[in-house]
mmCIF file of C-alpha atoms in Angstrom:
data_model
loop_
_atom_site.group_PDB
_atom_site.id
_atom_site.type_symbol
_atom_site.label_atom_id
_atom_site.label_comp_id
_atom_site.label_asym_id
_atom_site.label_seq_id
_atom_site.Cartn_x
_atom_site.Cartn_y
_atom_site.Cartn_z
ATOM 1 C CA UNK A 1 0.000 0.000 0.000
ATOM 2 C CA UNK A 2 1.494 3.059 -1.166
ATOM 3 C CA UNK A 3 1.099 6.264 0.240
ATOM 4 C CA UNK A 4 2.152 9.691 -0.375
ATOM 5 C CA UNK A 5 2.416 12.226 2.230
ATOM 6 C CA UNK A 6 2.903 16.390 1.462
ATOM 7 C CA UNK A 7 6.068 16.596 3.604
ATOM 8 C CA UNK A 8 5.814 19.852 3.316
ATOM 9 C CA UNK A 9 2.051 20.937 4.363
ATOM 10 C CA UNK A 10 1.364 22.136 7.812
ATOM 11 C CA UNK A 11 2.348 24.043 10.656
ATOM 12 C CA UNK A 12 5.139 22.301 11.779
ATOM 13 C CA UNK A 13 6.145 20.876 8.474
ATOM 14 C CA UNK A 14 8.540 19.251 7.385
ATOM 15 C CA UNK A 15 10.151 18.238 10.641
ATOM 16 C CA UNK A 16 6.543 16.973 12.303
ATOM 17 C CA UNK A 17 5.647 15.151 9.559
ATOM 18 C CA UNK A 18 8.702 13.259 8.627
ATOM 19 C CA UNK A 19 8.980 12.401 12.168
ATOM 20 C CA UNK A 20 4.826 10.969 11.967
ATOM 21 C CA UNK A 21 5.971 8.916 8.241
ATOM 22 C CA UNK A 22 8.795 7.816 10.131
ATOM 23 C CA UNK A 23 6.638 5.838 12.659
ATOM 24 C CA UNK A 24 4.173 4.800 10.485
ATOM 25 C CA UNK A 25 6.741 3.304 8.186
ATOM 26 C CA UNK A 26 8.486 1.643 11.707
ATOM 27 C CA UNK A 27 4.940 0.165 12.936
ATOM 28 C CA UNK A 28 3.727 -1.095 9.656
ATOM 29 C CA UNK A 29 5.545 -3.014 7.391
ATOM 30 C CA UNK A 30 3.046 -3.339 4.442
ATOM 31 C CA UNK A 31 3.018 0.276 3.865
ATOM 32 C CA UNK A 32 4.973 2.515 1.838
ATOM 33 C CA UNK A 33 5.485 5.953 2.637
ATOM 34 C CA UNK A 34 6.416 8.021 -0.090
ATOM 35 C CA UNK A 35 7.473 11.596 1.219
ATOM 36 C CA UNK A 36 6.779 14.199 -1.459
ATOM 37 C CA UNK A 37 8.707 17.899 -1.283
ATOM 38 C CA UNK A 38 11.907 19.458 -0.675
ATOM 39 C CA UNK A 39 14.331 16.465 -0.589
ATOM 40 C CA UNK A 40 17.177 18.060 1.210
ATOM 41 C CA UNK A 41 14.714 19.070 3.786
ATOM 42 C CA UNK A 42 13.160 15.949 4.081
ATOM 43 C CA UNK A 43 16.631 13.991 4.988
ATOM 44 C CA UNK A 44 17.795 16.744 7.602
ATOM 45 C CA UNK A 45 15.045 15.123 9.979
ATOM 46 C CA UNK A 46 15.431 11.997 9.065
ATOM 47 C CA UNK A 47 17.156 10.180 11.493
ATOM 48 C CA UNK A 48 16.795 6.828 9.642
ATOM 49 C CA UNK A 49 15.687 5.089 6.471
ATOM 50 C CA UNK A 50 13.174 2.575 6.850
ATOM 51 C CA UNK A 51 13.277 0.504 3.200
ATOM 52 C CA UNK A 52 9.807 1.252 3.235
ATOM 53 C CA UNK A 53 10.271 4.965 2.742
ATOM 54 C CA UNK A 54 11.419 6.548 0.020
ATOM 55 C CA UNK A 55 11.745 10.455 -0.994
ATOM 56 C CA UNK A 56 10.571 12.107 -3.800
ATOM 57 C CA UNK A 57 11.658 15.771 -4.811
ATOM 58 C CA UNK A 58 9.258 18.376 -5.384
ATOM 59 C CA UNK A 59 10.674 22.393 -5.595
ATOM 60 C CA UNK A 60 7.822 24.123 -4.895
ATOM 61 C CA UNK A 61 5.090 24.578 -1.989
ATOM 62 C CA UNK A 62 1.837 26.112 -1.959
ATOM 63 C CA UNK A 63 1.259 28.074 1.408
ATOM 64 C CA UNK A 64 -1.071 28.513 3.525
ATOM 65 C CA UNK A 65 -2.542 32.258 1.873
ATOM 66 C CA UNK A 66 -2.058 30.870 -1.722
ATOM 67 C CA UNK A 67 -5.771 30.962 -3.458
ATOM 68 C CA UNK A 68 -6.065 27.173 -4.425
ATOM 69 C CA UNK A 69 -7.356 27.044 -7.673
ATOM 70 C CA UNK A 70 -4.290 29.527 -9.237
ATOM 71 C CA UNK A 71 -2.100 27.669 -7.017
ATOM 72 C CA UNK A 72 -2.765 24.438 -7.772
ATOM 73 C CA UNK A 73 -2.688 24.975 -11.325
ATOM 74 C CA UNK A 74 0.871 27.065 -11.373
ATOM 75 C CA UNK A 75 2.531 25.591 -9.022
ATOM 76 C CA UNK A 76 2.754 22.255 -11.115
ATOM 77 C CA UNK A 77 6.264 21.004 -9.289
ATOM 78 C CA UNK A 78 4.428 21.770 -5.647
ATOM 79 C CA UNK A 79 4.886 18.740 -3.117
ATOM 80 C CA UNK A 80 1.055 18.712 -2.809
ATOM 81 C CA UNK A 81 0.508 18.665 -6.533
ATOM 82 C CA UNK A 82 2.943 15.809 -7.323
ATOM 83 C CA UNK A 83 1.557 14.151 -4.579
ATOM 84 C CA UNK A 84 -2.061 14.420 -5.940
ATOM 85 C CA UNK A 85 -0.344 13.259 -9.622
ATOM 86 C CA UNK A 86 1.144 10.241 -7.570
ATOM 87 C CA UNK A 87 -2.472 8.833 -6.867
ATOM 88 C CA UNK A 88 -3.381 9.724 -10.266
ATOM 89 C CA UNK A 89 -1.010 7.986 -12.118
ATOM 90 C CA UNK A 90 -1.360 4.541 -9.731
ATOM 91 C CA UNK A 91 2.215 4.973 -8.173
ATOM 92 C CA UNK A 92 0.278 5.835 -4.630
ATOM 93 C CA UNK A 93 -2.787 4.771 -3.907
ATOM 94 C CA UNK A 94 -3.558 7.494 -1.207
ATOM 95 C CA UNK A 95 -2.464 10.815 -0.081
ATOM 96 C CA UNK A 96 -1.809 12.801 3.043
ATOM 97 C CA UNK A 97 -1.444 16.699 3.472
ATOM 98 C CA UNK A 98 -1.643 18.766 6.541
ATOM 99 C CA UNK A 99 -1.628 21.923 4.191
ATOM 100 C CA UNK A 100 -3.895 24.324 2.548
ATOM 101 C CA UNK A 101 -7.374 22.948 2.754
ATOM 102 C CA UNK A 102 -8.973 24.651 -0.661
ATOM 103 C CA UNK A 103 -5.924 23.885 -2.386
ATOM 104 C CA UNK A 104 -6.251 20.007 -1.642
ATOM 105 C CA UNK A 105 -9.769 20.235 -2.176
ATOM 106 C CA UNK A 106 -8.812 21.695 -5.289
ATOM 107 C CA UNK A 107 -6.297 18.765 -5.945
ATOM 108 C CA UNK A 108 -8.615 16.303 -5.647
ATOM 109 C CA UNK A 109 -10.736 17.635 -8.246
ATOM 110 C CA UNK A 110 -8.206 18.602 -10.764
ATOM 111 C CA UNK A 111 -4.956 16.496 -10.474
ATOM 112 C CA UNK A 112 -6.898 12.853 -9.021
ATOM 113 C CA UNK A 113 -10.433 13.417 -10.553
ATOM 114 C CA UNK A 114 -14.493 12.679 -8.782
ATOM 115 C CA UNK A 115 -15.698 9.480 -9.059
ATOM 116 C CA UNK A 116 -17.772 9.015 -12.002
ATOM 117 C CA UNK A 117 -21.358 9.828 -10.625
ATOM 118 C CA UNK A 118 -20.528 11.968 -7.809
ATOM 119 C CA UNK A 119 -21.534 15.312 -7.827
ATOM 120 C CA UNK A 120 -19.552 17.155 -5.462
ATOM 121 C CA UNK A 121 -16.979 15.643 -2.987
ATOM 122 C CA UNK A 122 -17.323 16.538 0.839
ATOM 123 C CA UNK A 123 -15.142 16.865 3.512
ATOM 124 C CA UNK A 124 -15.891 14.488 6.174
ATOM 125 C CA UNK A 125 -13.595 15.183 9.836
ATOM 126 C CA UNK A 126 -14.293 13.118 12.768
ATOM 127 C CA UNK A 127 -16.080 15.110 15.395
ATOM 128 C CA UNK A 128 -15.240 13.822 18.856
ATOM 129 C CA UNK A 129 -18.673 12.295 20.964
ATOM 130 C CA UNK A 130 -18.947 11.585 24.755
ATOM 131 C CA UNK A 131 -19.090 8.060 24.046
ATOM 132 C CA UNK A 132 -15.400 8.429 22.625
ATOM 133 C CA UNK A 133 -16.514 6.861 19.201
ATOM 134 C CA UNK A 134 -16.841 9.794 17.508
ATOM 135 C CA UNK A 135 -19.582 11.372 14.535
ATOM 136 C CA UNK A 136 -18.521 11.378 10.903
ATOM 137 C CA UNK A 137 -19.633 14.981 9.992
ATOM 138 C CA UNK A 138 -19.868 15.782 6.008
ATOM 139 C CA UNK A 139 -19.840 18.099 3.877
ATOM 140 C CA UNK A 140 -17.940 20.860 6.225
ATOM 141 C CA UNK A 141 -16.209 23.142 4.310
ATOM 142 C CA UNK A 142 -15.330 21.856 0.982
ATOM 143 C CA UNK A 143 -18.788 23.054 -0.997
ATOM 144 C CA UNK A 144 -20.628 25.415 0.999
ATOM 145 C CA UNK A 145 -23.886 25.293 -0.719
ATOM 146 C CA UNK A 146 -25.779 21.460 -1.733
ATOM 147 C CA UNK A 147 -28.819 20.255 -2.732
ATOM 148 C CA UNK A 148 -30.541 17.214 -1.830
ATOM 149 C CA UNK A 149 -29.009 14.571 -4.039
ATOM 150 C CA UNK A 150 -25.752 15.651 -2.592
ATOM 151 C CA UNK A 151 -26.710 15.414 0.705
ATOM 152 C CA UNK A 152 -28.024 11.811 -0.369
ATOM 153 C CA UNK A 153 -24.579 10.717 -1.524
ATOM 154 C CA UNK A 154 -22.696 12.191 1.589
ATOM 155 C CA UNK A 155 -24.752 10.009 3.426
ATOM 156 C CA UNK A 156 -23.960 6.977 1.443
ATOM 157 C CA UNK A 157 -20.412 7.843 1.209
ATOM 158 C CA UNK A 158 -20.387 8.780 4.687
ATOM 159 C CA UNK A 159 -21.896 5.364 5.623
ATOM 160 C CA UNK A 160 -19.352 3.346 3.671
ATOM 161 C CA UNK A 161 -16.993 5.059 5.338
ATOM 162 C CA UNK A 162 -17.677 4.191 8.918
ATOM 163 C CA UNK A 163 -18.228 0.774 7.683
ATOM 164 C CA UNK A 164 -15.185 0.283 6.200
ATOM 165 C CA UNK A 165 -12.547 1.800 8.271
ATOM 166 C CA UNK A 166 -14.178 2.058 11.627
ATOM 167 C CA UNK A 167 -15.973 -1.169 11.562
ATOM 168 C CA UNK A 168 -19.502 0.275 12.392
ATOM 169 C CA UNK A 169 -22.301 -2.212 11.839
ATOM 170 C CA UNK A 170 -25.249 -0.583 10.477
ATOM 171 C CA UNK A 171 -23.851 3.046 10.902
ATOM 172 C CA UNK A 172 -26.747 5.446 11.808
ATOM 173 C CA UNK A 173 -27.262 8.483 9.374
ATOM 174 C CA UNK A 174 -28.710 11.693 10.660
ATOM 175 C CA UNK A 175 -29.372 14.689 9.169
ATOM 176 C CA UNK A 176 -28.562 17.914 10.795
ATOM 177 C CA UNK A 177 -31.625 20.251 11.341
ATOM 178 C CA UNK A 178 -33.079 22.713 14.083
ATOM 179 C CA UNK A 179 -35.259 19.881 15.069
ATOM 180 C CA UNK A 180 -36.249 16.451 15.394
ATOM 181 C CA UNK A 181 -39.422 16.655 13.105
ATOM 182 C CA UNK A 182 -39.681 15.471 9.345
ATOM 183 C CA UNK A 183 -41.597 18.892 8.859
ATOM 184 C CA UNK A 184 -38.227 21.243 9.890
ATOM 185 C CA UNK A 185 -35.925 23.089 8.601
ATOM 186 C CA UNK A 186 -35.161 25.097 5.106
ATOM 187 C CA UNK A 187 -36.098 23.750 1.745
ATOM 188 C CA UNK A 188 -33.050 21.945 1.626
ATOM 189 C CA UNK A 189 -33.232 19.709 4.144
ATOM 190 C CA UNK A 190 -37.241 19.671 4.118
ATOM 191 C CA UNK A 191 -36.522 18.178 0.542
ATOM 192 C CA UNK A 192 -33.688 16.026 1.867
ATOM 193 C CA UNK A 193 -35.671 14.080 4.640
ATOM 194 C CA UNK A 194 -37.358 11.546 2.312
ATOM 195 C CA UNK A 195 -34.536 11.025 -0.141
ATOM 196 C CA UNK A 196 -32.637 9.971 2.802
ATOM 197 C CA UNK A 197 -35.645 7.862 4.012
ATOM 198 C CA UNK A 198 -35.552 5.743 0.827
ATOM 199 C CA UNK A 199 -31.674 5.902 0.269
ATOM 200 C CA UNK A 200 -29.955 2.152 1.467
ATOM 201 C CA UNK A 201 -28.389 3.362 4.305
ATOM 202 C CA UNK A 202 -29.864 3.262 7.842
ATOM 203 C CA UNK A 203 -31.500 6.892 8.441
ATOM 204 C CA UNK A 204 -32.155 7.672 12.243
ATOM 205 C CA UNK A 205 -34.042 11.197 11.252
ATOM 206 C CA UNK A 206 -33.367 15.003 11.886
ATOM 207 C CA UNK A 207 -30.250 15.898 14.576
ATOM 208 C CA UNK A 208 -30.331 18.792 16.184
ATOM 209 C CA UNK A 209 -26.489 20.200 16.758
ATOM 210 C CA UNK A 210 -26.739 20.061 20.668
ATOM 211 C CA UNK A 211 -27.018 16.367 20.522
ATOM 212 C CA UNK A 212 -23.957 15.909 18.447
ATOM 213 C CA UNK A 213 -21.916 15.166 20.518
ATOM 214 C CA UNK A 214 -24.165 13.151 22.536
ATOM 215 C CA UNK A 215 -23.467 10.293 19.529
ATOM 216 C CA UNK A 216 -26.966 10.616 18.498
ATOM 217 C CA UNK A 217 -26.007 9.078 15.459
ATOM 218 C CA UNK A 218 -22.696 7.869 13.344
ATOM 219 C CA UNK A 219 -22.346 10.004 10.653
ATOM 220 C CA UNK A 220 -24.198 13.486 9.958
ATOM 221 C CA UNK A 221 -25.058 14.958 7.032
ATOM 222 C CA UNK A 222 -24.863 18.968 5.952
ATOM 223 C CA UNK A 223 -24.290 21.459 3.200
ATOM 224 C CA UNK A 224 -20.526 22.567 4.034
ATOM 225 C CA UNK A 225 -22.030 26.328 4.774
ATOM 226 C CA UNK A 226 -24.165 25.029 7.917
ATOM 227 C CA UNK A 227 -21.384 22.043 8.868
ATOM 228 C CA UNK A 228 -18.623 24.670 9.419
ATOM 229 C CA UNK A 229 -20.555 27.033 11.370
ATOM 230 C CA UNK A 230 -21.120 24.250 13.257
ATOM 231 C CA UNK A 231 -17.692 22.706 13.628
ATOM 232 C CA UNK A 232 -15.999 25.932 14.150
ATOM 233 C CA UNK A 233 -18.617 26.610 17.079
ATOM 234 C CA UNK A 234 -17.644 23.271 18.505
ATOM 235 C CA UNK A 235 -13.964 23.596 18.041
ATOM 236 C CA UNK A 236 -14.183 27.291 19.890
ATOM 237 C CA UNK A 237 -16.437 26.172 22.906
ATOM 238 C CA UNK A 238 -14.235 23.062 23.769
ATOM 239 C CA UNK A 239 -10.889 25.655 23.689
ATOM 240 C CA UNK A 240 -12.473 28.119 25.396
ATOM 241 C CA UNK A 241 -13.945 25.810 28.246
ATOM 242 C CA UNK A 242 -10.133 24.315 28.511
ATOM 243 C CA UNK A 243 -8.636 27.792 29.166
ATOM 244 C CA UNK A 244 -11.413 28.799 31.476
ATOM 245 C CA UNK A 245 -10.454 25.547 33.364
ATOM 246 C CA UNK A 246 -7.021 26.126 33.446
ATOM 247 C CA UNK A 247 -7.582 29.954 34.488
ATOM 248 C CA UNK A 248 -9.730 28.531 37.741
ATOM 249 C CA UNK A 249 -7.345 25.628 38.262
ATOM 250 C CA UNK A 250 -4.467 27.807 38.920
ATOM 251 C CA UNK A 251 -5.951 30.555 40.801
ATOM 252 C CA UNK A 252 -4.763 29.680 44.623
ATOM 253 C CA UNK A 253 -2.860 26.430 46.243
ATOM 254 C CA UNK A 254 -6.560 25.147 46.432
ATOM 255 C CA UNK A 255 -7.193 25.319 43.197
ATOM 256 C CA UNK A 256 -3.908 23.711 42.336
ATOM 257 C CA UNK A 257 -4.404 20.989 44.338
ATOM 258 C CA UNK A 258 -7.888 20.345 43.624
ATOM 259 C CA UNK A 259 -6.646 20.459 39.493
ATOM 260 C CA UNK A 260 -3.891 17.904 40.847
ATOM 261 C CA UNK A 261 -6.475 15.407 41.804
ATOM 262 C CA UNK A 262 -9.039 16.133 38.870
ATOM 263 C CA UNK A 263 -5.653 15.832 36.395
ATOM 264 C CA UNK A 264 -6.060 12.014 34.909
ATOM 265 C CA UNK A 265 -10.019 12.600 34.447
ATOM 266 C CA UNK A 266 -9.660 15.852 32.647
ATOM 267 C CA UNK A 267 -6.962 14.653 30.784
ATOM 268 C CA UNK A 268 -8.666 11.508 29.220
ATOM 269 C CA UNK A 269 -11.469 13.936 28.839
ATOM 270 C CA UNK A 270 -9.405 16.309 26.460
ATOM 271 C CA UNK A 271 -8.296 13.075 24.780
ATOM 272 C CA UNK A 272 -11.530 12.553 24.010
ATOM 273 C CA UNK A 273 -11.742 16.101 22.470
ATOM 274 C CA UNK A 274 -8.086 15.950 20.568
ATOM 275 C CA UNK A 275 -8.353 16.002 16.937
ATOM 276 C CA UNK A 276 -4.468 13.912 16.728
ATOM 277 C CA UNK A 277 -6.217 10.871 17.885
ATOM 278 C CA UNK A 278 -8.551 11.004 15.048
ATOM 279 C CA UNK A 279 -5.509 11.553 12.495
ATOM 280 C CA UNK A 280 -7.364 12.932 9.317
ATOM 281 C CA UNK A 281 -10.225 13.696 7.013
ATOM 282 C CA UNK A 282 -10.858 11.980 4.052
ATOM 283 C CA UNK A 283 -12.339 13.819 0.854
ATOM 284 C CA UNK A 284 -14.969 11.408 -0.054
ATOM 285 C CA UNK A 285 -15.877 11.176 -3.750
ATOM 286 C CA UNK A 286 -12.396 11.735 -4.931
ATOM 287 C CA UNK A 287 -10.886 8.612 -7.055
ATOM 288 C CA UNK A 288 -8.090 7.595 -4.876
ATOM 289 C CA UNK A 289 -7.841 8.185 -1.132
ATOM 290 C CA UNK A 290 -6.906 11.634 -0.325
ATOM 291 C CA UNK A 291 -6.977 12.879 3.249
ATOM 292 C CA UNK A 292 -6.699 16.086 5.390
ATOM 293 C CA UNK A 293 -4.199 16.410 8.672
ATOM 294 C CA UNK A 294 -5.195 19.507 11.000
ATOM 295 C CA UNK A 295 -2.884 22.401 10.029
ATOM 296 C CA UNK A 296 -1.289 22.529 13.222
ATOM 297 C CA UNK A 297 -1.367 18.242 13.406
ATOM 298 C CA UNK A 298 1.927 16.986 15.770
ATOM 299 C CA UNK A 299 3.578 13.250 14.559
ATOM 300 C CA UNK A 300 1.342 11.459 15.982
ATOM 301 C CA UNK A 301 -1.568 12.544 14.036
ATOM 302 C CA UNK A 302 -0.063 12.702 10.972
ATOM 303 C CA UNK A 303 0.811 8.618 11.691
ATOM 304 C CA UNK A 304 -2.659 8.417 12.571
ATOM 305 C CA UNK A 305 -3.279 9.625 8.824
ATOM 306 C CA UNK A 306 -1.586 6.393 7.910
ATOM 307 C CA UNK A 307 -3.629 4.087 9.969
ATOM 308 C CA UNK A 308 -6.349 5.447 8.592
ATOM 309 C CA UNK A 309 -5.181 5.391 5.277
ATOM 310 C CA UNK A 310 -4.141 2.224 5.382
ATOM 311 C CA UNK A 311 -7.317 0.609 7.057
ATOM 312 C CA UNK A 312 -9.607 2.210 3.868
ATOM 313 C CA UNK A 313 -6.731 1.059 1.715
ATOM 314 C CA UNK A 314 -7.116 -2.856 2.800
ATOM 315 C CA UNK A 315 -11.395 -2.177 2.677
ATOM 316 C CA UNK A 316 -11.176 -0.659 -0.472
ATOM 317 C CA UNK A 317 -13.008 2.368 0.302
ATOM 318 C CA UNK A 318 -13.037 3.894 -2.768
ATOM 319 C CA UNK A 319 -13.894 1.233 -5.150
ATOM 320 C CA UNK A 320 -17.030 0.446 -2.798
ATOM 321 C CA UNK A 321 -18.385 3.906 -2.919
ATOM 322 C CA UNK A 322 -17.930 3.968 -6.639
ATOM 323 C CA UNK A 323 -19.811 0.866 -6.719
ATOM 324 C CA UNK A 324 -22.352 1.807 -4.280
ATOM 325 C CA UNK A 325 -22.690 5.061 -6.563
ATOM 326 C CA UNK A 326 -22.925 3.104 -9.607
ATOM 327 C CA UNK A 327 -25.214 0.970 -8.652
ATOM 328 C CA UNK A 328 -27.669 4.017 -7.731
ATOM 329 C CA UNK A 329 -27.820 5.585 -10.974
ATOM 330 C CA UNK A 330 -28.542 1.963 -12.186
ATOM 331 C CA UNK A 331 -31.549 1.833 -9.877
ATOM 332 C CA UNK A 332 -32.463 4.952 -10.755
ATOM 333 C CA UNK A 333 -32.066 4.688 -14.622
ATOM 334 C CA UNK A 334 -34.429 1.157 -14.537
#
């Protein structure tokens, strides 16, 4: 299983994300990790070479303020660019970046290709649950507006995907809404409701946002406008909540003490919360596996990136949603 990862996307890049290949290449054997970017860069933080790592040179990079679409397409030597030709070509079948989201996005569409049949892909991040398993949350970001077929095949895709690489049985498919009725909502998601009712996947009804992260259901489905208002809200609460904690906690020698004792629970409880134990995003409805790291992702999220990669990888994620897909527009067409 090949896989290429932008060495040179992210925060902390390339030093972070060498060291994350690095492991992944150490812990499993049947992967190959081909690092893509500046290759003098690459070695300096390389403290060994696994034979199941190799380097590939790429001059340029496209930063984090580049616009994606100009970028993408003049920046043809970028290490995110060869990387996307990599999967294109069938010398990787996946690829990582922790850089500029649009660009990727834009990547995926013009250097790897859709799947045949799918409208629009959608980025689908892990949002953390109580329950520590987590709600696959799609589209939020990559297409701000969608209509109702769309939202039908991010649930389908979404599905697969939980199926596949988490090993859900049965996952349950919500739909995000400002209530629990069939009757709520805008026109979008009004018009949604029974498309998803007769679509094969198992559809548990309207979610409203406050039960997300109760685990209400597996995987959620949104247009990317609503799903990033809605991540971004989450993402600010829990950071917020952790410095007011942290503000209380070291107010007096009571409060330290007291934060001394609370220290294990709070800590598996930001676990819970940490985006590096969920590794990546995947752009579903791209031909070949591409998948996001957090900007600021440390090493072990970015090896994360690999499990994940390499669990789709040996489910065949992609070729099952292009069935699945495929086999819709047959239904459809008879």
């Amino acid at each position: 299983m090949r896989i290429a990862i932008d060495a040179m996307g992210g925060d902390h890049a390339p030093k972070i994300v060498v060291e994350g290949a690095l492991a992944a290449a150490k812990e499993w054997k049947d992967v190959h990790i081909i690092l893509v970017g500046n290759s003098a860069a690459i070695e300096a933080h390389l403290t060994e070479r696994p034979d199941n790592l190799t380097i590939r040179h790429a001059e340029e990079v496209i930063e984090a303020e580049d616009e994606p679409v100009k970028a993408v397409r003049r920046k043809k030597d970028a290490s995110m660019v060869v990387a996307g030709r990599l999967v294109r070509e069938k010398e990787a079948e996946a690829m990582i970046s922790a850089g500029n989201t649009g660009a990727l996005m834009t990547t995926g569409l013009l250097v790897v290709g859709r799947i045949p049949g799918i409208e629009r892909p959608a980025l689908a991040p892990m949002i953390p649950t109580m329950d520590g398993h987590g709600v696959l949350a799609l589209d939020l970001g990559a297409n701000m507006d969608a209509t109702p077929e769309q939202l039908i095949q991010y649930a389908i895709m979404g599905s697969i995907y939980r199926s596949k690489v988490h090993g859900v049985d049965k996952p349950r498919v919500g739909l995000l809404n400002v209530g629990t009725e069939s009757t709520k909502g805008n026109e979008l998601t009004k018009s949604a409701y029974p498309l998803l009712e007769q679509a094969p996947i198992y559809f548990v009804g309207n979610v409203e946002s406050s039960q997300v992260l109760r685990a209400q259901c597996d995987v959620i489905v949104c247009d990317g406008f609503a799903g990033n208002i809605m991540l971004k809200t989450l993402e600010g609460a829990a950071s917020t909540i952790f410095s007011a904690l942290k503000q209380e906690f070291t107010k007096s020698i009571f409060t330290k003490l007291a934060a001394a004792v609370l220290k294990p629970g709070l800590t598996q409880f930001r676990k819970k919360l940490d985006y590096n134990e969920h590794g990546a995003a995947p752009f579903l409805g791209i031909d070949g596996l591409v998948l996001k790291s957090h900007g600021s992702s440390d090493a072990n999220a970015i090896k994360n990136a690999v499990r994940q990669a390499r669990i789709a990888l040996q489910n065949d994620l992609v070729g099952t949603i292009s069935a699945e897909i495929s086999r819709g527009k047959r239904d459809i067409t008879t």
